[in-house]
Amino acid sequence: MTDQASALRQMVQNIKKSRSRQPGDGARVVCITSGKGGVGKTNITVNLALSLQKKGLRVLVVDADFGLANVDVMMGVTPPFDLSHVISREKELQEVIFEGPGGVKIVSGGSGVYELLNLTSSQLSESVEKLLTLEDIADVIIFDTGAGVSSNILKLIEASNEVIVVTTPEPTAIMDAYALIKTVRASGSESNLRLIVNKAENVTEAHNTMNKFIGVVRLYLQTEIEELGFVLTDTVVSKSVRMQRPFVLSFPKSMAAKNIDDITWKFMNLEPEQSSKIGLKGFLSNLLRQ
């Protein structure tokens, strides 16, 4: 496995050098995750992706919540294929990229991300070269992970340079988010951590939750997690889920949509040295280093 990982990293470097991009021009690769289910992680992912797209960025969402993938459901689309079909050579990469509402592109990850770890050298070369073309069609690539701290989820988080943790003010959600960050840091990951508080009853509760959580993580884990924003409880959220049309499209003037807009601007305005973009090349190299 070590030899294969080394071969992939070298392969990624060689392919990348042959391209015309300048250093730092790679897509911004972001992992959105949570300590537990039910906090609205995928809803945040979908609406953030659409909001970024509306502001002129090209966004690709990779649904990596294996077994419980529902990005397509929330967007009201049905991608017929996933990344595993590309790796098995049943489909070309372009055939599994599905355009959803607002122009956001979707790839269902299936088990494809982890199948990379078990490919032959020739399969690796072909698959990596195909995957790197994603950087040419997207400015931001978002991986929507499953909830919790399974080994597969940790691999994705550790491979990403930028991780957004979604929680709610509920004590169980906060404890699970803390446990997730503790596990991530214990693994040696140096990912930049961002925090979104979802389903807060009001602005005061949102800020109190963020401030207390950031303080506890700093005190007990000696880790910094940056406040990215919050989404207040809004009836339009559940309505949009039933409609299978994200609320930034179906209810663009709602409080939830405004909150997402605020998060989007902060995300976009992070300084390059803060976001430390590693691009898809860096993400794939990190993933195979596990």
PDB file of C-alpha atoms in Angstrom:
ATOM      1  CA  MET A   1       0.000   0.000   0.000  1.00  0.00           C
ATOM      2  CA  THR A   2       2.896   2.352   0.811  1.00  0.00           C
ATOM      3  CA  ASP A   3       4.488   1.757  -2.602  1.00  0.00           C
ATOM      4  CA  GLN A   4       1.153   2.352  -4.306  1.00  0.00           C
ATOM      5  CA  ALA A   5       0.576   5.576  -2.393  1.00  0.00           C
ATOM      6  CA  SER A   6       4.051   6.831  -3.292  1.00  0.00           C
ATOM      7  CA  ALA A   7       3.459   5.966  -6.926  1.00  0.00           C
ATOM      8  CA  LEU A   8       0.181   7.894  -6.929  1.00  0.00           C
ATOM      9  CA  ARG A   9       1.703  10.966  -5.332  1.00  0.00           C
ATOM     10  CA  GLN A  10       4.462  11.018  -7.950  1.00  0.00           C
ATOM     11  CA  MET A  11       1.896  10.461 -10.677  1.00  0.00           C
ATOM     12  CA  VAL A  12      -0.215  13.375  -9.463  1.00  0.00           C
ATOM     13  CA  GLN A  13       2.839  15.619  -9.419  1.00  0.00           C
ATOM     14  CA  ASN A  14       3.838  14.650 -12.959  1.00  0.00           C
ATOM     15  CA  ILE A  15       0.352  15.187 -14.363  1.00  0.00           C
ATOM     16  CA  LYS A  16       0.010  18.498 -12.588  1.00  0.00           C
ATOM     17  CA  LYS A  17       3.358  19.773 -13.910  1.00  0.00           C
ATOM     18  CA  SER A  18       2.174  19.136 -17.453  1.00  0.00           C
ATOM     19  CA  ARG A  19      -0.719  21.539 -17.014  1.00  0.00           C
ATOM     20  CA  SER A  20      -0.739  25.250 -17.612  1.00  0.00           C
ATOM     21  CA  ARG A  21      -2.138  26.291 -14.230  1.00  0.00           C
ATOM     22  CA  GLN A  22      -0.002  28.573 -12.110  1.00  0.00           C
ATOM     23  CA  PRO A  23       0.799  27.633  -8.478  1.00  0.00           C
ATOM     24  CA  GLY A  24      -2.181  28.284  -6.240  1.00  0.00           C
ATOM     25  CA  ASP A  25      -4.693  28.218  -9.083  1.00  0.00           C
ATOM     26  CA  GLY A  26      -6.074  24.809  -8.142  1.00  0.00           C
ATOM     27  CA  ALA A  27      -9.660  24.296  -7.066  1.00  0.00           C
ATOM     28  CA  ARG A  28     -10.481  24.878  -3.427  1.00  0.00           C
ATOM     29  CA  VAL A  29     -11.254  21.457  -1.916  1.00  0.00           C
ATOM     30  CA  VAL A  30     -13.542  21.538   1.118  1.00  0.00           C
ATOM     31  CA  CYS A  31     -14.877  18.745   3.315  1.00  0.00           C
ATOM     32  CA  ILE A  32     -18.196  19.399   5.101  1.00  0.00           C
ATOM     33  CA  THR A  33     -18.829  17.080   8.013  1.00  0.00           C
ATOM     34  CA  SER A  34     -20.547  16.728  11.399  1.00  0.00           C
ATOM     35  CA  GLY A  35     -20.209  14.780  14.623  1.00  0.00           C
ATOM     36  CA  LYS A  36     -23.688  13.286  14.372  1.00  0.00           C
ATOM     37  CA  GLY A  37     -26.571  12.949  11.958  1.00  0.00           C
ATOM     38  CA  GLY A  38     -29.616  15.190  11.940  1.00  0.00           C
ATOM     39  CA  VAL A  39     -27.796  18.523  12.226  1.00  0.00           C
ATOM     40  CA  GLY A  40     -28.580  19.575   8.649  1.00  0.00           C
ATOM     41  CA  LYS A  41     -25.107  19.047   7.198  1.00  0.00           C
ATOM     42  CA  THR A  42     -26.239  18.104   3.697  1.00  0.00           C
ATOM     43  CA  ASN A  43     -28.768  20.938   3.619  1.00  0.00           C
ATOM     44  CA  ILE A  44     -25.940  23.350   4.449  1.00  0.00           C
ATOM     45  CA  THR A  45     -23.766  21.752   1.756  1.00  0.00           C
ATOM     46  CA  VAL A  46     -26.389  22.029  -0.971  1.00  0.00           C
ATOM     47  CA  ASN A  47     -27.401  25.608  -0.217  1.00  0.00           C
ATOM     48  CA  LEU A  48     -23.820  26.812   0.259  1.00  0.00           C
ATOM     49  CA  ALA A  49     -22.889  25.254  -3.085  1.00  0.00           C
ATOM     50  CA  LEU A  50     -25.777  27.017  -4.817  1.00  0.00           C
ATOM     51  CA  SER A  51     -24.961  30.321  -3.143  1.00  0.00           C
ATOM     52  CA  LEU A  52     -21.324  30.090  -4.256  1.00  0.00           C
ATOM     53  CA  GLN A  53     -22.460  29.242  -7.780  1.00  0.00           C
ATOM     54  CA  LYS A  54     -24.797  32.254  -7.834  1.00  0.00           C
ATOM     55  CA  LYS A  55     -21.821  34.455  -7.001  1.00  0.00           C
ATOM     56  CA  GLY A  56     -19.933  33.303 -10.057  1.00  0.00           C
ATOM     57  CA  LEU A  57     -17.882  30.378  -8.752  1.00  0.00           C
ATOM     58  CA  ARG A  58     -18.053  27.009 -10.467  1.00  0.00           C
ATOM     59  CA  VAL A  59     -18.994  24.433  -7.825  1.00  0.00           C
ATOM     60  CA  LEU A  60     -18.825  20.648  -7.829  1.00  0.00           C
ATOM     61  CA  VAL A  61     -20.349  18.620  -4.978  1.00  0.00           C
ATOM     62  CA  VAL A  62     -19.105  15.082  -4.408  1.00  0.00           C
ATOM     63  CA  ASP A  63     -21.664  13.198  -2.332  1.00  0.00           C
ATOM     64  CA  ALA A  64     -19.423  11.042  -0.159  1.00  0.00           C
ATOM     65  CA  ASP A  65     -22.044  10.046   2.408  1.00  0.00           C
ATOM     66  CA  PHE A  66     -21.749   6.399   1.451  1.00  0.00           C
ATOM     67  CA  GLY A  67     -24.952   4.424   1.903  1.00  0.00           C
ATOM     68  CA  LEU A  68     -26.992   7.489   2.880  1.00  0.00           C
ATOM     69  CA  ALA A  69     -26.260   9.819  -0.037  1.00  0.00           C
ATOM     70  CA  ASN A  70     -29.012  12.409  -0.354  1.00  0.00           C
ATOM     71  CA  VAL A  71     -27.547  15.459  -2.084  1.00  0.00           C
ATOM     72  CA  ASP A  72     -29.420  14.379  -5.194  1.00  0.00           C
ATOM     73  CA  VAL A  73     -32.674  14.012  -3.250  1.00  0.00           C
ATOM     74  CA  MET A  74     -32.437  17.514  -1.803  1.00  0.00           C
ATOM     75  CA  MET A  75     -31.707  18.907  -5.255  1.00  0.00           C
ATOM     76  CA  GLY A  76     -34.495  16.941  -6.886  1.00  0.00           C
ATOM     77  CA  VAL A  77     -32.218  15.128  -9.338  1.00  0.00           C
ATOM     78  CA  THR A  78     -31.219  11.495  -9.856  1.00  0.00           C
ATOM     79  CA  PRO A  79     -27.627  10.905 -10.985  1.00  0.00           C
ATOM     80  CA  PRO A  80     -27.666   7.400 -12.518  1.00  0.00           C
ATOM     81  CA  PHE A  81     -23.947   6.752 -12.072  1.00  0.00           C
ATOM     82  CA  ASP A  82     -21.191   7.413  -9.529  1.00  0.00           C
ATOM     83  CA  LEU A  83     -17.414   7.603  -9.319  1.00  0.00           C
ATOM     84  CA  SER A  84     -17.080   3.830  -9.016  1.00  0.00           C
ATOM     85  CA  HIS A  85     -18.381   3.502 -12.602  1.00  0.00           C
ATOM     86  CA  VAL A  86     -15.435   5.623 -13.762  1.00  0.00           C
ATOM     87  CA  ILE A  87     -12.900   3.565 -11.859  1.00  0.00           C
ATOM     88  CA  SER A  88     -14.374   0.333 -13.253  1.00  0.00           C
ATOM     89  CA  ARG A  89     -14.198   1.927 -16.739  1.00  0.00           C
ATOM     90  CA  GLU A  90     -17.928   1.480 -17.275  1.00  0.00           C
ATOM     91  CA  LYS A  91     -18.336   5.231 -17.739  1.00  0.00           C
ATOM     92  CA  GLU A  92     -16.236   8.264 -18.568  1.00  0.00           C
ATOM     93  CA  LEU A  93     -15.866  10.932 -15.897  1.00  0.00           C
ATOM     94  CA  GLN A  94     -17.997  13.424 -17.807  1.00  0.00           C
ATOM     95  CA  GLU A  95     -20.822  10.868 -17.873  1.00  0.00           C
ATOM     96  CA  VAL A  96     -21.097  10.743 -14.068  1.00  0.00           C
ATOM     97  CA  ILE A  97     -21.046  14.515 -13.579  1.00  0.00           C
ATOM     98  CA  PHE A  98     -24.661  15.567 -13.268  1.00  0.00           C
ATOM     99  CA  GLU A  99     -25.721  19.208 -13.474  1.00  0.00           C
ATOM    100  CA  GLY A 100     -28.216  20.127 -10.801  1.00  0.00           C
ATOM    101  CA  PRO A 101     -30.251  23.270 -10.093  1.00  0.00           C
ATOM    102  CA  GLY A 102     -28.445  26.569 -10.503  1.00  0.00           C
ATOM    103  CA  GLY A 103     -25.662  24.977 -12.499  1.00  0.00           C
ATOM    104  CA  VAL A 104     -24.053  23.177  -9.554  1.00  0.00           C
ATOM    105  CA  LYS A 105     -22.397  19.967 -10.683  1.00  0.00           C
ATOM    106  CA  ILE A 106     -22.845  16.754  -8.713  1.00  0.00           C
ATOM    107  CA  VAL A 107     -20.836  13.544  -8.545  1.00  0.00           C
ATOM    108  CA  SER A 108     -22.138  10.681  -6.468  1.00  0.00           C
ATOM    109  CA  GLY A 109     -19.013   9.252  -4.855  1.00  0.00           C
ATOM    110  CA  GLY A 110     -20.417   5.813  -4.154  1.00  0.00           C
ATOM    111  CA  SER A 111     -17.462   3.772  -2.926  1.00  0.00           C
ATOM    112  CA  GLY A 112     -15.285   5.245  -5.669  1.00  0.00           C
ATOM    113  CA  VAL A 113     -13.084   7.462  -3.510  1.00  0.00           C
ATOM    114  CA  TYR A 114     -11.880   4.503  -1.480  1.00  0.00           C
ATOM    115  CA  GLU A 115     -11.607   2.137  -4.413  1.00  0.00           C
ATOM    116  CA  LEU A 116      -8.636   4.307  -5.432  1.00  0.00           C
ATOM    117  CA  LEU A 117      -6.686   2.611  -2.657  1.00  0.00           C
ATOM    118  CA  ASN A 118      -6.971  -0.795  -4.292  1.00  0.00           C
ATOM    119  CA  LEU A 119      -6.189  -0.071  -7.931  1.00  0.00           C
ATOM    120  CA  THR A 120      -3.314  -1.378 -10.014  1.00  0.00           C
ATOM    121  CA  SER A 121      -0.669   1.100 -11.191  1.00  0.00           C
ATOM    122  CA  SER A 122      -2.196   1.365 -14.664  1.00  0.00           C
ATOM    123  CA  GLN A 123      -5.680   1.886 -13.222  1.00  0.00           C
ATOM    124  CA  LEU A 124      -4.296   4.509 -10.828  1.00  0.00           C
ATOM    125  CA  SER A 125      -2.659   6.433 -13.643  1.00  0.00           C
ATOM    126  CA  GLU A 126      -5.838   6.499 -15.680  1.00  0.00           C
ATOM    127  CA  SER A 127      -8.149   7.305 -12.757  1.00  0.00           C
ATOM    128  CA  VAL A 128      -5.985  10.071 -11.291  1.00  0.00           C
ATOM    129  CA  GLU A 129      -5.602  11.793 -14.643  1.00  0.00           C
ATOM    130  CA  LYS A 130      -9.380  11.749 -15.058  1.00  0.00           C
ATOM    131  CA  LEU A 131      -9.998  13.037 -11.547  1.00  0.00           C
ATOM    132  CA  LEU A 132      -7.584  15.918 -11.968  1.00  0.00           C
ATOM    133  CA  THR A 133      -9.695  17.209 -14.850  1.00  0.00           C
ATOM    134  CA  LEU A 134     -12.335  18.077 -12.236  1.00  0.00           C
ATOM    135  CA  GLU A 135     -10.091  20.968 -11.243  1.00  0.00           C
ATOM    136  CA  ASP A 136     -10.634  22.423 -14.711  1.00  0.00           C
ATOM    137  CA  ILE A 137     -14.421  22.511 -14.334  1.00  0.00           C
ATOM    138  CA  ALA A 138     -14.730  23.743 -10.745  1.00  0.00           C
ATOM    139  CA  ASP A 139     -13.368  26.525  -8.573  1.00  0.00           C
ATOM    140  CA  VAL A 140     -14.681  24.858  -5.420  1.00  0.00           C
ATOM    141  CA  ILE A 141     -15.010  21.097  -4.883  1.00  0.00           C
ATOM    142  CA  ILE A 142     -17.113  20.185  -1.852  1.00  0.00           C
ATOM    143  CA  PHE A 143     -17.083  16.701  -0.331  1.00  0.00           C
ATOM    144  CA  ASP A 144     -20.253  16.061   1.678  1.00  0.00           C
ATOM    145  CA  THR A 145     -19.242  13.322   4.124  1.00  0.00           C
ATOM    146  CA  GLY A 146     -21.252  11.075   6.360  1.00  0.00           C
ATOM    147  CA  ALA A 147     -21.681  11.988  10.022  1.00  0.00           C
ATOM    148  CA  GLY A 148     -19.482  10.698  12.813  1.00  0.00           C
ATOM    149  CA  VAL A 149     -15.903   9.486  13.047  1.00  0.00           C
ATOM    150  CA  SER A 150     -15.696   6.316  10.960  1.00  0.00           C
ATOM    151  CA  SER A 151     -12.358   5.468   9.338  1.00  0.00           C
ATOM    152  CA  ASN A 152     -13.650   6.391   5.879  1.00  0.00           C
ATOM    153  CA  ILE A 153     -14.859   9.791   7.024  1.00  0.00           C
ATOM    154  CA  LEU A 154     -11.577  10.462   8.811  1.00  0.00           C
ATOM    155  CA  LYS A 155      -9.652   9.673   5.630  1.00  0.00           C
ATOM    156  CA  LEU A 156     -11.593  12.326   3.747  1.00  0.00           C
ATOM    157  CA  ILE A 157     -11.212  14.878   6.536  1.00  0.00           C
ATOM    158  CA  GLU A 158      -7.487  14.249   6.899  1.00  0.00           C
ATOM    159  CA  ALA A 159      -6.988  14.549   3.133  1.00  0.00           C
ATOM    160  CA  SER A 160      -8.758  17.927   3.007  1.00  0.00           C
ATOM    161  CA  ASN A 161      -6.944  21.099   3.899  1.00  0.00           C
ATOM    162  CA  GLU A 162     -10.207  22.871   4.719  1.00  0.00           C
ATOM    163  CA  VAL A 163     -12.935  21.291   6.845  1.00  0.00           C
ATOM    164  CA  ILE A 164     -16.313  22.790   7.754  1.00  0.00           C
ATOM    165  CA  VAL A 165     -17.879  21.270  10.873  1.00  0.00           C
ATOM    166  CA  VAL A 166     -21.647  21.660  11.202  1.00  0.00           C
ATOM    167  CA  THR A 167     -23.338  21.431  14.587  1.00  0.00           C
ATOM    168  CA  THR A 168     -26.490  22.660  16.331  1.00  0.00           C
ATOM    169  CA  PRO A 169     -26.878  24.200  19.816  1.00  0.00           C
ATOM    170  CA  GLU A 170     -28.118  20.842  21.164  1.00  0.00           C
ATOM    171  CA  PRO A 171     -25.735  19.402  23.800  1.00  0.00           C
ATOM    172  CA  THR A 172     -25.479  16.027  22.046  1.00  0.00           C
ATOM    173  CA  ALA A 173     -24.554  17.660  18.736  1.00  0.00           C
ATOM    174  CA  ILE A 174     -21.969  19.861  20.431  1.00  0.00           C
ATOM    175  CA  MET A 175     -20.396  16.923  22.272  1.00  0.00           C
ATOM    176  CA  ASP A 176     -20.228  14.863  19.089  1.00  0.00           C
ATOM    177  CA  ALA A 177     -18.699  17.756  17.152  1.00  0.00           C
ATOM    178  CA  TYR A 178     -16.091  18.143  19.901  1.00  0.00           C
ATOM    179  CA  ALA A 179     -15.348  14.396  19.782  1.00  0.00           C
ATOM    180  CA  LEU A 180     -14.937  14.616  16.001  1.00  0.00           C
ATOM    181  CA  ILE A 181     -12.416  17.457  16.240  1.00  0.00           C
ATOM    182  CA  LYS A 182     -10.559  15.678  19.042  1.00  0.00           C
ATOM    183  CA  THR A 183     -10.249  12.548  16.900  1.00  0.00           C
ATOM    184  CA  VAL A 184      -9.167  14.542  13.840  1.00  0.00           C
ATOM    185  CA  ARG A 185      -6.432  16.337  15.757  1.00  0.00           C
ATOM    186  CA  ALA A 186      -5.304  13.106  17.453  1.00  0.00           C
ATOM    187  CA  SER A 187      -4.775  11.620  13.992  1.00  0.00           C
ATOM    188  CA  GLY A 188      -2.210  14.323  13.253  1.00  0.00           C
ATOM    189  CA  SER A 189      -4.381  16.199  10.769  1.00  0.00           C
ATOM    190  CA  GLU A 190      -3.621  19.899  10.389  1.00  0.00           C
ATOM    191  CA  SER A 191      -6.756  20.719   8.395  1.00  0.00           C
ATOM    192  CA  ASN A 192      -8.061  24.265   8.732  1.00  0.00           C
ATOM    193  CA  LEU A 193     -11.285  23.989  10.718  1.00  0.00           C
ATOM    194  CA  ARG A 194     -14.379  26.174  10.219  1.00  0.00           C
ATOM    195  CA  LEU A 195     -17.589  26.112  12.280  1.00  0.00           C
ATOM    196  CA  ILE A 196     -21.223  26.544  11.235  1.00  0.00           C
ATOM    197  CA  VAL A 197     -23.989  26.461  13.835  1.00  0.00           C
ATOM    198  CA  ASN A 198     -27.285  25.345  12.330  1.00  0.00           C
ATOM    199  CA  LYS A 199     -30.842  25.477  13.698  1.00  0.00           C
ATOM    200  CA  ALA A 200     -30.154  28.199  16.282  1.00  0.00           C
ATOM    201  CA  GLU A 201     -33.319  29.774  17.703  1.00  0.00           C
ATOM    202  CA  ASN A 202     -31.924  33.307  17.531  1.00  0.00           C
ATOM    203  CA  VAL A 203     -28.747  35.277  16.916  1.00  0.00           C
ATOM    204  CA  THR A 204     -27.835  35.322  20.608  1.00  0.00           C
ATOM    205  CA  GLU A 205     -28.020  31.544  20.872  1.00  0.00           C
ATOM    206  CA  ALA A 206     -25.997  31.176  17.681  1.00  0.00           C
ATOM    207  CA  HIS A 207     -23.199  33.453  18.883  1.00  0.00           C
ATOM    208  CA  ASN A 208     -23.167  31.956  22.382  1.00  0.00           C
ATOM    209  CA  THR A 209     -22.898  28.445  20.941  1.00  0.00           C
ATOM    210  CA  MET A 210     -20.074  29.417  18.583  1.00  0.00           C
ATOM    211  CA  ASN A 211     -18.120  31.351  21.199  1.00  0.00           C
ATOM    212  CA  LYS A 212     -18.386  28.649  23.856  1.00  0.00           C
ATOM    213  CA  PHE A 213     -17.509  25.864  21.433  1.00  0.00           C
ATOM    214  CA  ILE A 214     -14.513  27.722  20.010  1.00  0.00           C
ATOM    215  CA  GLY A 215     -13.345  28.505  23.547  1.00  0.00           C
ATOM    216  CA  VAL A 216     -13.603  24.902  24.742  1.00  0.00           C
ATOM    217  CA  VAL A 217     -11.797  23.562  21.664  1.00  0.00           C
ATOM    218  CA  ARG A 218      -9.037  26.131  22.136  1.00  0.00           C
ATOM    219  CA  LEU A 219      -8.687  25.393  25.879  1.00  0.00           C
ATOM    220  CA  TYR A 220      -8.814  21.603  25.897  1.00  0.00           C
ATOM    221  CA  LEU A 221      -7.583  20.648  22.429  1.00  0.00           C
ATOM    222  CA  GLN A 222      -5.212  23.592  21.807  1.00  0.00           C
ATOM    223  CA  THR A 223      -6.912  23.897  18.435  1.00  0.00           C
ATOM    224  CA  GLU A 224      -8.310  26.874  16.597  1.00  0.00           C
ATOM    225  CA  ILE A 225     -11.619  26.582  14.765  1.00  0.00           C
ATOM    226  CA  GLU A 226     -12.809  29.626  12.854  1.00  0.00           C
ATOM    227  CA  GLU A 227     -16.373  30.913  13.103  1.00  0.00           C
ATOM    228  CA  LEU A 228     -17.890  30.738   9.621  1.00  0.00           C
ATOM    229  CA  GLY A 229     -21.471  31.618  10.515  1.00  0.00           C
ATOM    230  CA  PHE A 230     -24.884  30.303  11.495  1.00  0.00           C
ATOM    231  CA  VAL A 231     -28.315  29.447  10.101  1.00  0.00           C
ATOM    232  CA  LEU A 232     -31.320  30.251  12.258  1.00  0.00           C
ATOM    233  CA  THR A 233     -34.317  27.958  12.591  1.00  0.00           C
ATOM    234  CA  ASP A 234     -36.641  28.741   9.690  1.00  0.00           C
ATOM    235  CA  THR A 235     -39.808  26.951   8.582  1.00  0.00           C
ATOM    236  CA  VAL A 236     -38.791  27.316   4.928  1.00  0.00           C
ATOM    237  CA  VAL A 237     -35.989  24.799   5.459  1.00  0.00           C
ATOM    238  CA  SER A 238     -38.300  21.831   6.016  1.00  0.00           C
ATOM    239  CA  LYS A 239     -40.616  23.104   3.278  1.00  0.00           C
ATOM    240  CA  SER A 240     -37.756  23.189   0.782  1.00  0.00           C
ATOM    241  CA  VAL A 241     -36.716  19.637   1.708  1.00  0.00           C
ATOM    242  CA  ARG A 242     -40.245  18.397   0.996  1.00  0.00           C
ATOM    243  CA  MET A 243     -40.241  20.338  -2.275  1.00  0.00           C
ATOM    244  CA  GLN A 244     -36.814  18.924  -3.161  1.00  0.00           C
ATOM    245  CA  ARG A 245     -35.739  22.433  -4.067  1.00  0.00           C
ATOM    246  CA  PRO A 246     -33.057  24.107  -1.896  1.00  0.00           C
ATOM    247  CA  PHE A 247     -34.242  27.132   0.045  1.00  0.00           C
ATOM    248  CA  VAL A 248     -31.763  29.578  -1.519  1.00  0.00           C
ATOM    249  CA  LEU A 249     -33.708  28.954  -4.749  1.00  0.00           C
ATOM    250  CA  SER A 250     -37.231  28.351  -3.466  1.00  0.00           C
ATOM    251  CA  PHE A 251     -37.177  30.987  -0.712  1.00  0.00           C
ATOM    252  CA  PRO A 252     -34.355  33.391  -1.657  1.00  0.00           C
ATOM    253  CA  LYS A 253     -35.563  36.161   0.671  1.00  0.00           C
ATOM    254  CA  SER A 254     -35.918  33.940   3.730  1.00  0.00           C
ATOM    255  CA  MET A 255     -33.845  34.292   6.894  1.00  0.00           C
ATOM    256  CA  ALA A 256     -32.147  30.951   6.206  1.00  0.00           C
ATOM    257  CA  ALA A 257     -31.136  32.101   2.714  1.00  0.00           C
ATOM    258  CA  LYS A 258     -29.740  35.343   4.145  1.00  0.00           C
ATOM    259  CA  ASN A 259     -27.728  33.387   6.682  1.00  0.00           C
ATOM    260  CA  ILE A 260     -26.274  31.196   3.936  1.00  0.00           C
ATOM    261  CA  ASP A 261     -25.436  34.328   1.969  1.00  0.00           C
ATOM    262  CA  ASP A 262     -23.496  35.701   4.951  1.00  0.00           C
ATOM    263  CA  ILE A 263     -21.616  32.401   5.285  1.00  0.00           C
ATOM    264  CA  THR A 264     -20.865  32.420   1.566  1.00  0.00           C
ATOM    265  CA  TRP A 265     -19.314  35.882   1.646  1.00  0.00           C
ATOM    266  CA  LYS A 266     -17.139  34.984   4.628  1.00  0.00           C
ATOM    267  CA  PHE A 267     -16.057  31.761   2.952  1.00  0.00           C
ATOM    268  CA  MET A 268     -15.153  33.610  -0.240  1.00  0.00           C
ATOM    269  CA  ASN A 269     -13.309  36.400   1.579  1.00  0.00           C
ATOM    270  CA  LEU A 270     -10.906  34.158   3.473  1.00  0.00           C
ATOM    271  CA  GLU A 271      -7.392  35.219   2.579  1.00  0.00           C
ATOM    272  CA  PRO A 272      -5.439  32.738   0.406  1.00  0.00           C
ATOM    273  CA  GLU A 273      -2.894  32.207   3.159  1.00  0.00           C
ATOM    274  CA  GLN A 274      -5.734  31.296   5.503  1.00  0.00           C
ATOM    275  CA  SER A 275      -7.436  28.828   3.173  1.00  0.00           C
ATOM    276  CA  SER A 276      -4.052  27.416   2.029  1.00  0.00           C
ATOM    277  CA  LYS A 277      -5.500  25.835  -1.086  1.00  0.00           C
ATOM    278  CA  ILE A 278      -3.906  22.481  -1.845  1.00  0.00           C
ATOM    279  CA  GLY A 279      -6.133  21.781  -4.828  1.00  0.00           C
ATOM    280  CA  LEU A 280      -7.384  18.415  -5.978  1.00  0.00           C
ATOM    281  CA  LYS A 281      -3.787  17.332  -6.548  1.00  0.00           C
ATOM    282  CA  GLY A 282      -3.007  17.834  -2.867  1.00  0.00           C
ATOM    283  CA  PHE A 283      -6.252  16.212  -1.787  1.00  0.00           C
ATOM    284  CA  LEU A 284      -5.556  13.046  -3.782  1.00  0.00           C
ATOM    285  CA  SER A 285      -1.982  12.914  -2.567  1.00  0.00           C
ATOM    286  CA  ASN A 286      -3.131  13.253   1.038  1.00  0.00           C
ATOM    287  CA  LEU A 287      -5.848  10.644   0.601  1.00  0.00           C
ATOM    288  CA  LEU A 288      -3.361   8.065  -0.647  1.00  0.00           C
ATOM    289  CA  ARG A 289      -0.975   8.884   2.169  1.00  0.00           C
ATOM    290  CA  GLN A 290      -3.409   7.388   4.696  1.00  0.00           C
TER     291      GLN A 290
END
